Short mmCIF file of C-alpha atoms in Angstrom, two decimals:
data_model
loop_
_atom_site.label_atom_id
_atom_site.label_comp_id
_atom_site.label_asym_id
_atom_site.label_seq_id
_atom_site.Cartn_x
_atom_site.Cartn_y
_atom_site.Cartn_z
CA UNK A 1 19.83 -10.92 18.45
CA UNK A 2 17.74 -14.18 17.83
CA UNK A 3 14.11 -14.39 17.92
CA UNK A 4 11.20 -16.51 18.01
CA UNK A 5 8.38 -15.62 15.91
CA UNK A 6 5.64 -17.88 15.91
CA UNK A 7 2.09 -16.81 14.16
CA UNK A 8 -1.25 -18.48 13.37
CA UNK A 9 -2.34 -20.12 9.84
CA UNK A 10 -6.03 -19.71 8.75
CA UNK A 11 -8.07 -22.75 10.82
CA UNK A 12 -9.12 -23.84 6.90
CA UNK A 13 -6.02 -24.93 5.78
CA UNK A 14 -4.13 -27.99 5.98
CA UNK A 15 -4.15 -30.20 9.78
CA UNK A 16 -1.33 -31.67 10.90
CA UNK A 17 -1.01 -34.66 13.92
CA UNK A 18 1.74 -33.84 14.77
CA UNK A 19 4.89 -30.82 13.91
CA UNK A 20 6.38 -30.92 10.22
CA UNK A 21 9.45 -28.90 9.52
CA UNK A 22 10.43 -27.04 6.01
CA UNK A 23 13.72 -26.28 5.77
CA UNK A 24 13.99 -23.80 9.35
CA UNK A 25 10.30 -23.11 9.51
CA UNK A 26 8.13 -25.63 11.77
CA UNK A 27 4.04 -25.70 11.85
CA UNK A 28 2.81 -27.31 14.70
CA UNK A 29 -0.75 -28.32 16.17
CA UNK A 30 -2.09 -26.27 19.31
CA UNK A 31 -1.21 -29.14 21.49
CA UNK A 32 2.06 -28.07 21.14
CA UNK A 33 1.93 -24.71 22.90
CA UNK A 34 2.84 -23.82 26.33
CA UNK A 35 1.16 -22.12 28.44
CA UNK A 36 3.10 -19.00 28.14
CA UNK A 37 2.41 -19.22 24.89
CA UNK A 38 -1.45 -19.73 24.48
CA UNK A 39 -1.71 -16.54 26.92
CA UNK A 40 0.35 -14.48 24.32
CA UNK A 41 -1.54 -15.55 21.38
CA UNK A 42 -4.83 -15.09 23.23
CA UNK A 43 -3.91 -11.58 23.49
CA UNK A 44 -2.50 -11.10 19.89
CA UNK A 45 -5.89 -12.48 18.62
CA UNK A 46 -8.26 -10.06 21.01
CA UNK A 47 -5.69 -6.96 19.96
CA UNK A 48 -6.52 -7.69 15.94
CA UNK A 49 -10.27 -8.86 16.48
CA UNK A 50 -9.15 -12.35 14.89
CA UNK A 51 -11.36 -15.57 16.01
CA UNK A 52 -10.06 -19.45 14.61
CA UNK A 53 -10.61 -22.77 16.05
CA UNK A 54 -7.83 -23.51 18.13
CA UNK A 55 -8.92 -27.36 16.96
CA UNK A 56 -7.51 -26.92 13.41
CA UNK A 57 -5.51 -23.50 13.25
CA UNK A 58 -2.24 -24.54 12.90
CA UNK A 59 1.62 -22.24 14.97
CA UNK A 60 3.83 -21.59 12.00
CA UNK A 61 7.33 -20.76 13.86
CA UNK A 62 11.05 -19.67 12.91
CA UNK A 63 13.93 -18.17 14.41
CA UNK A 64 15.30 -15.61 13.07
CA UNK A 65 18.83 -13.10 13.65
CA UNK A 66 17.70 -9.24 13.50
CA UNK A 67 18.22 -6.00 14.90
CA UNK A 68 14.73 -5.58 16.72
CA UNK A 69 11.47 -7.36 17.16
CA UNK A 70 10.59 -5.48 14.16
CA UNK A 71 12.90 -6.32 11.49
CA UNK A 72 12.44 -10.11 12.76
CA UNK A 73 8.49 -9.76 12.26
CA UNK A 74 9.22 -8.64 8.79
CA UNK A 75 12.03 -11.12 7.80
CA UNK A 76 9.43 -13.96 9.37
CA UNK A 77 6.62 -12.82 7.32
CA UNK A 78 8.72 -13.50 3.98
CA UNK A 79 9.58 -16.64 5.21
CA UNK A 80 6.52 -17.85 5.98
CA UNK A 81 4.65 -16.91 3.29
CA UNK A 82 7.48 -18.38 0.89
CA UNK A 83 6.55 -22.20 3.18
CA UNK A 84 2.71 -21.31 2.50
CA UNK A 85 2.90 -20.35 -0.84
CA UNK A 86 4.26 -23.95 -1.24
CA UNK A 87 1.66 -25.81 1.14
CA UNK A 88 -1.46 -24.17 -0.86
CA UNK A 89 -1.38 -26.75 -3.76
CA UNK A 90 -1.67 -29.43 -1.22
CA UNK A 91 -5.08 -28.03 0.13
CA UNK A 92 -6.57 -29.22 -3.83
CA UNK A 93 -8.46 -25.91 -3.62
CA UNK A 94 -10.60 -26.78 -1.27
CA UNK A 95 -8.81 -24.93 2.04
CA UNK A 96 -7.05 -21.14 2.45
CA UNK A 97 -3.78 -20.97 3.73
CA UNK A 98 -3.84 -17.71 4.98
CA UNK A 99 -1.08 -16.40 7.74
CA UNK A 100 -2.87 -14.60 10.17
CA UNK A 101 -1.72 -11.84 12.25
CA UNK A 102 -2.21 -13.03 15.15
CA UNK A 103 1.51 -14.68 16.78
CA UNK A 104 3.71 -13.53 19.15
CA UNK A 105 7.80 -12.80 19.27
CA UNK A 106 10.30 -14.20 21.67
CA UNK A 107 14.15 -12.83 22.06
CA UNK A 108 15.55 -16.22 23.21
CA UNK A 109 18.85 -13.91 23.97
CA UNK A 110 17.18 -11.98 27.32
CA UNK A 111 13.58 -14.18 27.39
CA UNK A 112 11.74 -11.05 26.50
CA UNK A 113 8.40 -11.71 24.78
CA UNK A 114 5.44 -10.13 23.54
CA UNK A 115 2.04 -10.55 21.60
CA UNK A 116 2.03 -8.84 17.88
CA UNK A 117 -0.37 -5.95 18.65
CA UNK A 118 -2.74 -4.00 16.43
CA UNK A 119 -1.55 0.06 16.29
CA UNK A 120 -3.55 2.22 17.89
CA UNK A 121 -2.84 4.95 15.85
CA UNK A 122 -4.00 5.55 12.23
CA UNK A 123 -6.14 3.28 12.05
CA UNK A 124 -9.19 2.62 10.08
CA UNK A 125 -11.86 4.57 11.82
CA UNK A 126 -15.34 6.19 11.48
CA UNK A 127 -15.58 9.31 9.28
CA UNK A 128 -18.71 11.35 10.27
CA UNK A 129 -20.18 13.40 7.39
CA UNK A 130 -21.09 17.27 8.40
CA UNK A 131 -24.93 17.91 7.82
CA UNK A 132 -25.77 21.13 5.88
CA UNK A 133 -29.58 21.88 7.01
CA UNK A 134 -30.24 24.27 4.25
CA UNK A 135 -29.26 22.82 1.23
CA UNK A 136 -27.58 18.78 0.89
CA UNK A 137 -24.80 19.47 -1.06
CA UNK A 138 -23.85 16.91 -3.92
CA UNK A 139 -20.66 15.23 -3.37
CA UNK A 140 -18.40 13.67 -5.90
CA UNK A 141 -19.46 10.13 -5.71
CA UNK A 142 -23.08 11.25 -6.36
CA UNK A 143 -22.10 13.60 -9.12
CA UNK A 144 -19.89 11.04 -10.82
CA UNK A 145 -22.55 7.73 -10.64
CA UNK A 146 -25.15 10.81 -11.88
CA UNK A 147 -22.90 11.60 -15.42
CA UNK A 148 -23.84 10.46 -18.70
CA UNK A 149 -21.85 6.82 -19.40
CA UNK A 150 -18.61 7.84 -21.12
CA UNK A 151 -14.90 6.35 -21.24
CA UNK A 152 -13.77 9.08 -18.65
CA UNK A 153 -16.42 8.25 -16.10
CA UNK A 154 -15.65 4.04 -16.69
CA UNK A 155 -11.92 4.56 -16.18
CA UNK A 156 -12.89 6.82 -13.40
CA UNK A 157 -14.74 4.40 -11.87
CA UNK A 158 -12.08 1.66 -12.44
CA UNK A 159 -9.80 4.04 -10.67
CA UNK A 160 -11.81 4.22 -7.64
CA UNK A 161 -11.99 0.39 -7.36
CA UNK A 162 -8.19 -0.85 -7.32
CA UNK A 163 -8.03 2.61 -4.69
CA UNK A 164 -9.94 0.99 -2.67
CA UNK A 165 -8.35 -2.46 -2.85
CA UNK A 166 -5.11 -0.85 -1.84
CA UNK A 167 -6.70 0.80 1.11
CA UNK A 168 -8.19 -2.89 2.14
CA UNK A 169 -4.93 -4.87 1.18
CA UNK A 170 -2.26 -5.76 3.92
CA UNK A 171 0.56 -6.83 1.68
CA UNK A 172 2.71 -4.20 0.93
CA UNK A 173 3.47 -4.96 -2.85
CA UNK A 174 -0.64 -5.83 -3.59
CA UNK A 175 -1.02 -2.17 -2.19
CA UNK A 176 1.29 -0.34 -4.22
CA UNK A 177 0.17 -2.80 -7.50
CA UNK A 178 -3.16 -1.94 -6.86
CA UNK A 179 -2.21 1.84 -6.42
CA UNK A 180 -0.54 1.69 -9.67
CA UNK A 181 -3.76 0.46 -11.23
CA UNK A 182 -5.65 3.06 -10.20
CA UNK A 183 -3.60 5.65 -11.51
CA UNK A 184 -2.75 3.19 -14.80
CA UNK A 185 -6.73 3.00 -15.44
CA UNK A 186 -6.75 6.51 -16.15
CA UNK A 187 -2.76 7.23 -17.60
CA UNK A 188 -2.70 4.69 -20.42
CA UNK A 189 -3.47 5.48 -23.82
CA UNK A 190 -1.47 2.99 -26.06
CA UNK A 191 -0.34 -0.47 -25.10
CA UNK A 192 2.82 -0.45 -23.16
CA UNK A 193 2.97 3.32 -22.34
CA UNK A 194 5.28 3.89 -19.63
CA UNK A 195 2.81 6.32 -17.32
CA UNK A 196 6.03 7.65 -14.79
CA UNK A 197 5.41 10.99 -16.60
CA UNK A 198 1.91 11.24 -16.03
CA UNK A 199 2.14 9.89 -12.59
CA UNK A 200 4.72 13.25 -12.23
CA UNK A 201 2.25 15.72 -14.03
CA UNK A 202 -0.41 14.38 -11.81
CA UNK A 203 1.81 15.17 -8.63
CA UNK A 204 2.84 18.53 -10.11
CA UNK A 205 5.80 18.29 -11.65
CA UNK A 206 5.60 20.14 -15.61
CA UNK A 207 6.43 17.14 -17.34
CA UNK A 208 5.85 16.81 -20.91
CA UNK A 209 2.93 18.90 -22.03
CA UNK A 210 2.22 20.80 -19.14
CA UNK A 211 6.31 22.04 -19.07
CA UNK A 212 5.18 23.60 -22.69
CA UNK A 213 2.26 24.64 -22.25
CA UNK A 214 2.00 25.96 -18.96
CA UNK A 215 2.31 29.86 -17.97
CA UNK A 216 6.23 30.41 -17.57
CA UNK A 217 5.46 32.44 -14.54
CA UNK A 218 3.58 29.21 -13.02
CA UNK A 219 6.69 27.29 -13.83
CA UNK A 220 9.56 29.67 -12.46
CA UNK A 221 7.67 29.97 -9.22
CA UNK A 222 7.04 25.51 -9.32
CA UNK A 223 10.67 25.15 -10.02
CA UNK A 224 11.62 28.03 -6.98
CA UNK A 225 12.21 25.83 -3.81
CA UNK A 226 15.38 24.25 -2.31
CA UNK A 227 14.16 20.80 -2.50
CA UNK A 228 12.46 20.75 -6.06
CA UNK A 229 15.59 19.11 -7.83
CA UNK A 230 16.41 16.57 -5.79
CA UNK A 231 12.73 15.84 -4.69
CA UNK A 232 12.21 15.58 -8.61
CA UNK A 233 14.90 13.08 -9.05
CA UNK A 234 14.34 10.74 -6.53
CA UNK A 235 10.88 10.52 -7.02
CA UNK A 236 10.91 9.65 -10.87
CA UNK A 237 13.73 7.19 -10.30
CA UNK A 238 11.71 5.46 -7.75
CA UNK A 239 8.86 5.40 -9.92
CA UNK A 240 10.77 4.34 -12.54
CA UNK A 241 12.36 1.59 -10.35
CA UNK A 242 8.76 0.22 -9.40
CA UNK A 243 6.93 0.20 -13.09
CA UNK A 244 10.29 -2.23 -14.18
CA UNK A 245 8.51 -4.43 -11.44
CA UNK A 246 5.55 -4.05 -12.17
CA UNK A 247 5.89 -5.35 -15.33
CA UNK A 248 7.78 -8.02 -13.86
CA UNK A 249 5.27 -9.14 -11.53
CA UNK A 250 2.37 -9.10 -14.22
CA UNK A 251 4.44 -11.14 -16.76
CA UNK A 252 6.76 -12.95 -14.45
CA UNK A 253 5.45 -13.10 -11.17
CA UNK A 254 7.58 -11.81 -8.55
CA UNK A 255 6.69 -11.80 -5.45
CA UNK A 256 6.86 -8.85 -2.39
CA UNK A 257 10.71 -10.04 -1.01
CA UNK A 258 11.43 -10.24 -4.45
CA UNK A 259 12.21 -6.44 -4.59
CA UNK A 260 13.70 -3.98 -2.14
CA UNK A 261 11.79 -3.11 0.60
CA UNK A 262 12.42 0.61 0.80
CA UNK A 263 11.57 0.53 -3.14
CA UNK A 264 8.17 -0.41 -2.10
CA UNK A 265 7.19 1.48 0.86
CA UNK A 266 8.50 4.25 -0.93
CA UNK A 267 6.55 3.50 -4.32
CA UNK A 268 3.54 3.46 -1.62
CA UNK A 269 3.93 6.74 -0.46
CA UNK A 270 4.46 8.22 -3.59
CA UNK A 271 1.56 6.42 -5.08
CA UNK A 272 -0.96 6.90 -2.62
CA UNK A 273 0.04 10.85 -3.10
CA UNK A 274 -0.93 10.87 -6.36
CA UNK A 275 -3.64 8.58 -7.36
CA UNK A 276 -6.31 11.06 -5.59
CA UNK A 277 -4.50 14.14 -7.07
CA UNK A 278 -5.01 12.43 -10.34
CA UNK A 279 -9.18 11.70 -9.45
CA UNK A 280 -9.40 15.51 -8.40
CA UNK A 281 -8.39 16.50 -12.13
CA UNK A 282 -10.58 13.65 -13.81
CA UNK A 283 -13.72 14.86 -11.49
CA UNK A 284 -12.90 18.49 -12.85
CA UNK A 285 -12.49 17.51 -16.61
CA UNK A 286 -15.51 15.57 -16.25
CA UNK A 287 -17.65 18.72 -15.15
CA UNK A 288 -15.89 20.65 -18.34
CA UNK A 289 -17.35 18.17 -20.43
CA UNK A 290 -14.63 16.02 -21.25
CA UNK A 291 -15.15 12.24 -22.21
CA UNK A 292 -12.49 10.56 -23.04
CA UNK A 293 -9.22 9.77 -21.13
CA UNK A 294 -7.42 10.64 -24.27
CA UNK A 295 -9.18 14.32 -23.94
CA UNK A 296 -8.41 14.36 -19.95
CA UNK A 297 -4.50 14.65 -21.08
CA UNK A 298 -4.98 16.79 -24.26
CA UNK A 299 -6.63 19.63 -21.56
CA UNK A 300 -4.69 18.29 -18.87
CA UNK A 301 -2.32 21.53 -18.83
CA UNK A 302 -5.77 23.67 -18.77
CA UNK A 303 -6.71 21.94 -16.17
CA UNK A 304 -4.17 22.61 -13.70
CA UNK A 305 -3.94 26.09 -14.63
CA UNK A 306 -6.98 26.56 -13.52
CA UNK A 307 -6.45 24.39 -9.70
CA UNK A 308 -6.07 27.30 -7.04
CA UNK A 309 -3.69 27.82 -4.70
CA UNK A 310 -1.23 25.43 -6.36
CA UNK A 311 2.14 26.85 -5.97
CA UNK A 312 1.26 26.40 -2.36
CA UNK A 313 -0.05 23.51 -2.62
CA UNK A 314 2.85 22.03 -4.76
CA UNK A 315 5.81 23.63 -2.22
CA UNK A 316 3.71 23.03 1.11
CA UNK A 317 2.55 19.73 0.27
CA UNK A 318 3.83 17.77 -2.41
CA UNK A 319 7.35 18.53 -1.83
CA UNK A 320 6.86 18.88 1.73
CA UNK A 321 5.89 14.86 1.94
CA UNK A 322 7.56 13.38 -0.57
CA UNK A 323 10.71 14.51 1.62
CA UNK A 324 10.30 12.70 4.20
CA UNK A 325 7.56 10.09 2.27
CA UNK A 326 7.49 8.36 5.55
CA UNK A 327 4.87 10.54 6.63
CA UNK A 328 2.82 9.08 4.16
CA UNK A 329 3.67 5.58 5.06
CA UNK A 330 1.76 3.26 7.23
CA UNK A 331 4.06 0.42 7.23
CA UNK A 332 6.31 1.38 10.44
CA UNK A 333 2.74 1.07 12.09
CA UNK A 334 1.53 -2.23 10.96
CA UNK A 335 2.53 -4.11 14.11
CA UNK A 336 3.45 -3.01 17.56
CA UNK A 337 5.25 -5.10 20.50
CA UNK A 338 5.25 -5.01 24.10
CA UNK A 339 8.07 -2.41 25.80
CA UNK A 340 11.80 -4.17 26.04
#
């Protein structure tokens, strides 16, 4: 099928008169819209909370041959970003071209079209703490700004930070980067370590010192599901897929389309699994006493010994996502269309 996708460019970037092409991508001024068109966008930018001047915020527009409205938002956003990526210089600094989401999709096959919609469904949203009247409890961010300065509690804190920036970051590379930070903050130890091991240990699997060190009645009953092998497999050769480009982004700079999609999302999900896994055993090493992120993996088999419940948790919810990781991916929800 053949689609349409038109979305908005940041009103601080560069103004044309009148529509420029680049090579199967046009940006046009607002003049150019028809009415059809301004009542779609209208509704795009209410659905996402967006607000531009109409006066200077440029349509950015392609066609595009794809299975669904979906795959064509996603092949558009590649291209489009590839065109501003190449406008920015031109703005001397002084402008942000930034591609909105605010647009709208047209199937010029059947004349269906639609706004691109916010998802209703999880979705950033209030979280409403639980008061204890007796006795405020001290939760972990107090208890970890309240420690003595030390390496562990710095790296800790770095961790939380490029968390964060995942959580905030739309791009689906930047998030799993910045997910890779946080757990890299707190994994490295030397220059060039390759972390895929740790990032492993820290989901469960006895890697390395933990598979030595641990009780062997802890391991048989890790190792004792149906899915464990292949689970295991897939998961370390995705992770060992995405650190090769990592390092190619930091040294090289590739760019999101420059990798496999699925390699991403599913770096994501695996990610996103076990950078907080990862925080739980720093917060407990830091209440043993320990200082140093060095020290963290020295005890690290000690301290998942001691975590309770974890066969359980390892069978009924480690293996149980990374399964079927796209329960723990967002990115089929990160635009919605109109009914066909």
């Amino acid at each position: 099928m053949t689609f349409l996708v038109v979305r908005i460019i940041g009103d601080k970037s560069l103004v044309f008169p009148k529509a420029h092409g680049y090579y199967g991508v046009e940006i046009r001024p607002r003049a150019s819209d028809f009415p059809y068109e301004v009542e779609l966008l209208n509704q795009s930018a209410e659905s996402y909370g967006e607000q531009f001047s109409d006066l200077t915020a440029q349509r950015i527009v392609t066609i595009v041959e794809s299975e669904s409205p979906y795959e064509a938002d996603q092949q558009s956003n590649e291209i489009f970003n590839e065109v501003l990526d190449c406008m920015a210089p031109a703005t001397y600094g002084l402008g942000e071209t930034i591609l909105l989401q605010t647009g709208f999709i047209r199937n010029l096959d059947t004349n269906w079209r639609s706004p691109r919609l916010a998802p209703k469904s999880l979705r950033p949203s209030p979280s409403f703490k639980i008061q204890n009247w007796n006795f405020e409890s001290v939760d972990r961010a107090q208890a970890l700004l309240s420690f003595e300065d030390s390496e562990l509690k710095a790296a800790l804190l770095r961790s939380h930070h490029w968390l964060r920036r995942s959580h905030l970051e739309s791009s689906i590379q930047l998030k799993a980067l910045f997910l890779w930070f946080a757990i890299e903050t707190l994994a490295t130890l030397r220059k060039g370590e390759n972390i895929v091991p740790k990032i492993m240990q820290s989901l469960g699997f006895p890697k390395g010192k933990i598979g030595q060190q641990l009780d062997a009645n802890i391991l048989r009953e890790l190792k004792q599901h149906s899915d464990y092998e292949l689970v295991e497999r897939q998961t370390e050769a995705t992770l060992e897929e995405f650190r090769v480009f990592r390092n190619k982004v930091v040294h090289y700079g590739f760019r999101e389309w420059d990798v496999k999609k699925e390699t991403l999302t599913d770096s994501q999900a695996i990610l996103m699994l076990a950078a907080p896994r990862l925080h739980g055993y720093s917060y407990d090493a830091l209440f043993e006493g320990i200082e140093t992120v060095q020290e963290l993996w020295e005890f690290f088999p000690l301290l998942v010994a001691l975590s309770p419940d974890q066969i359980n948790d390892f069978h009924g919810t480690v293996l149980y996502l990374l399964r079927d990781r796209k329960r723990l991916s967002l990115e089929q929800e990160r635009v919605v269309f109109v009914s066909l």
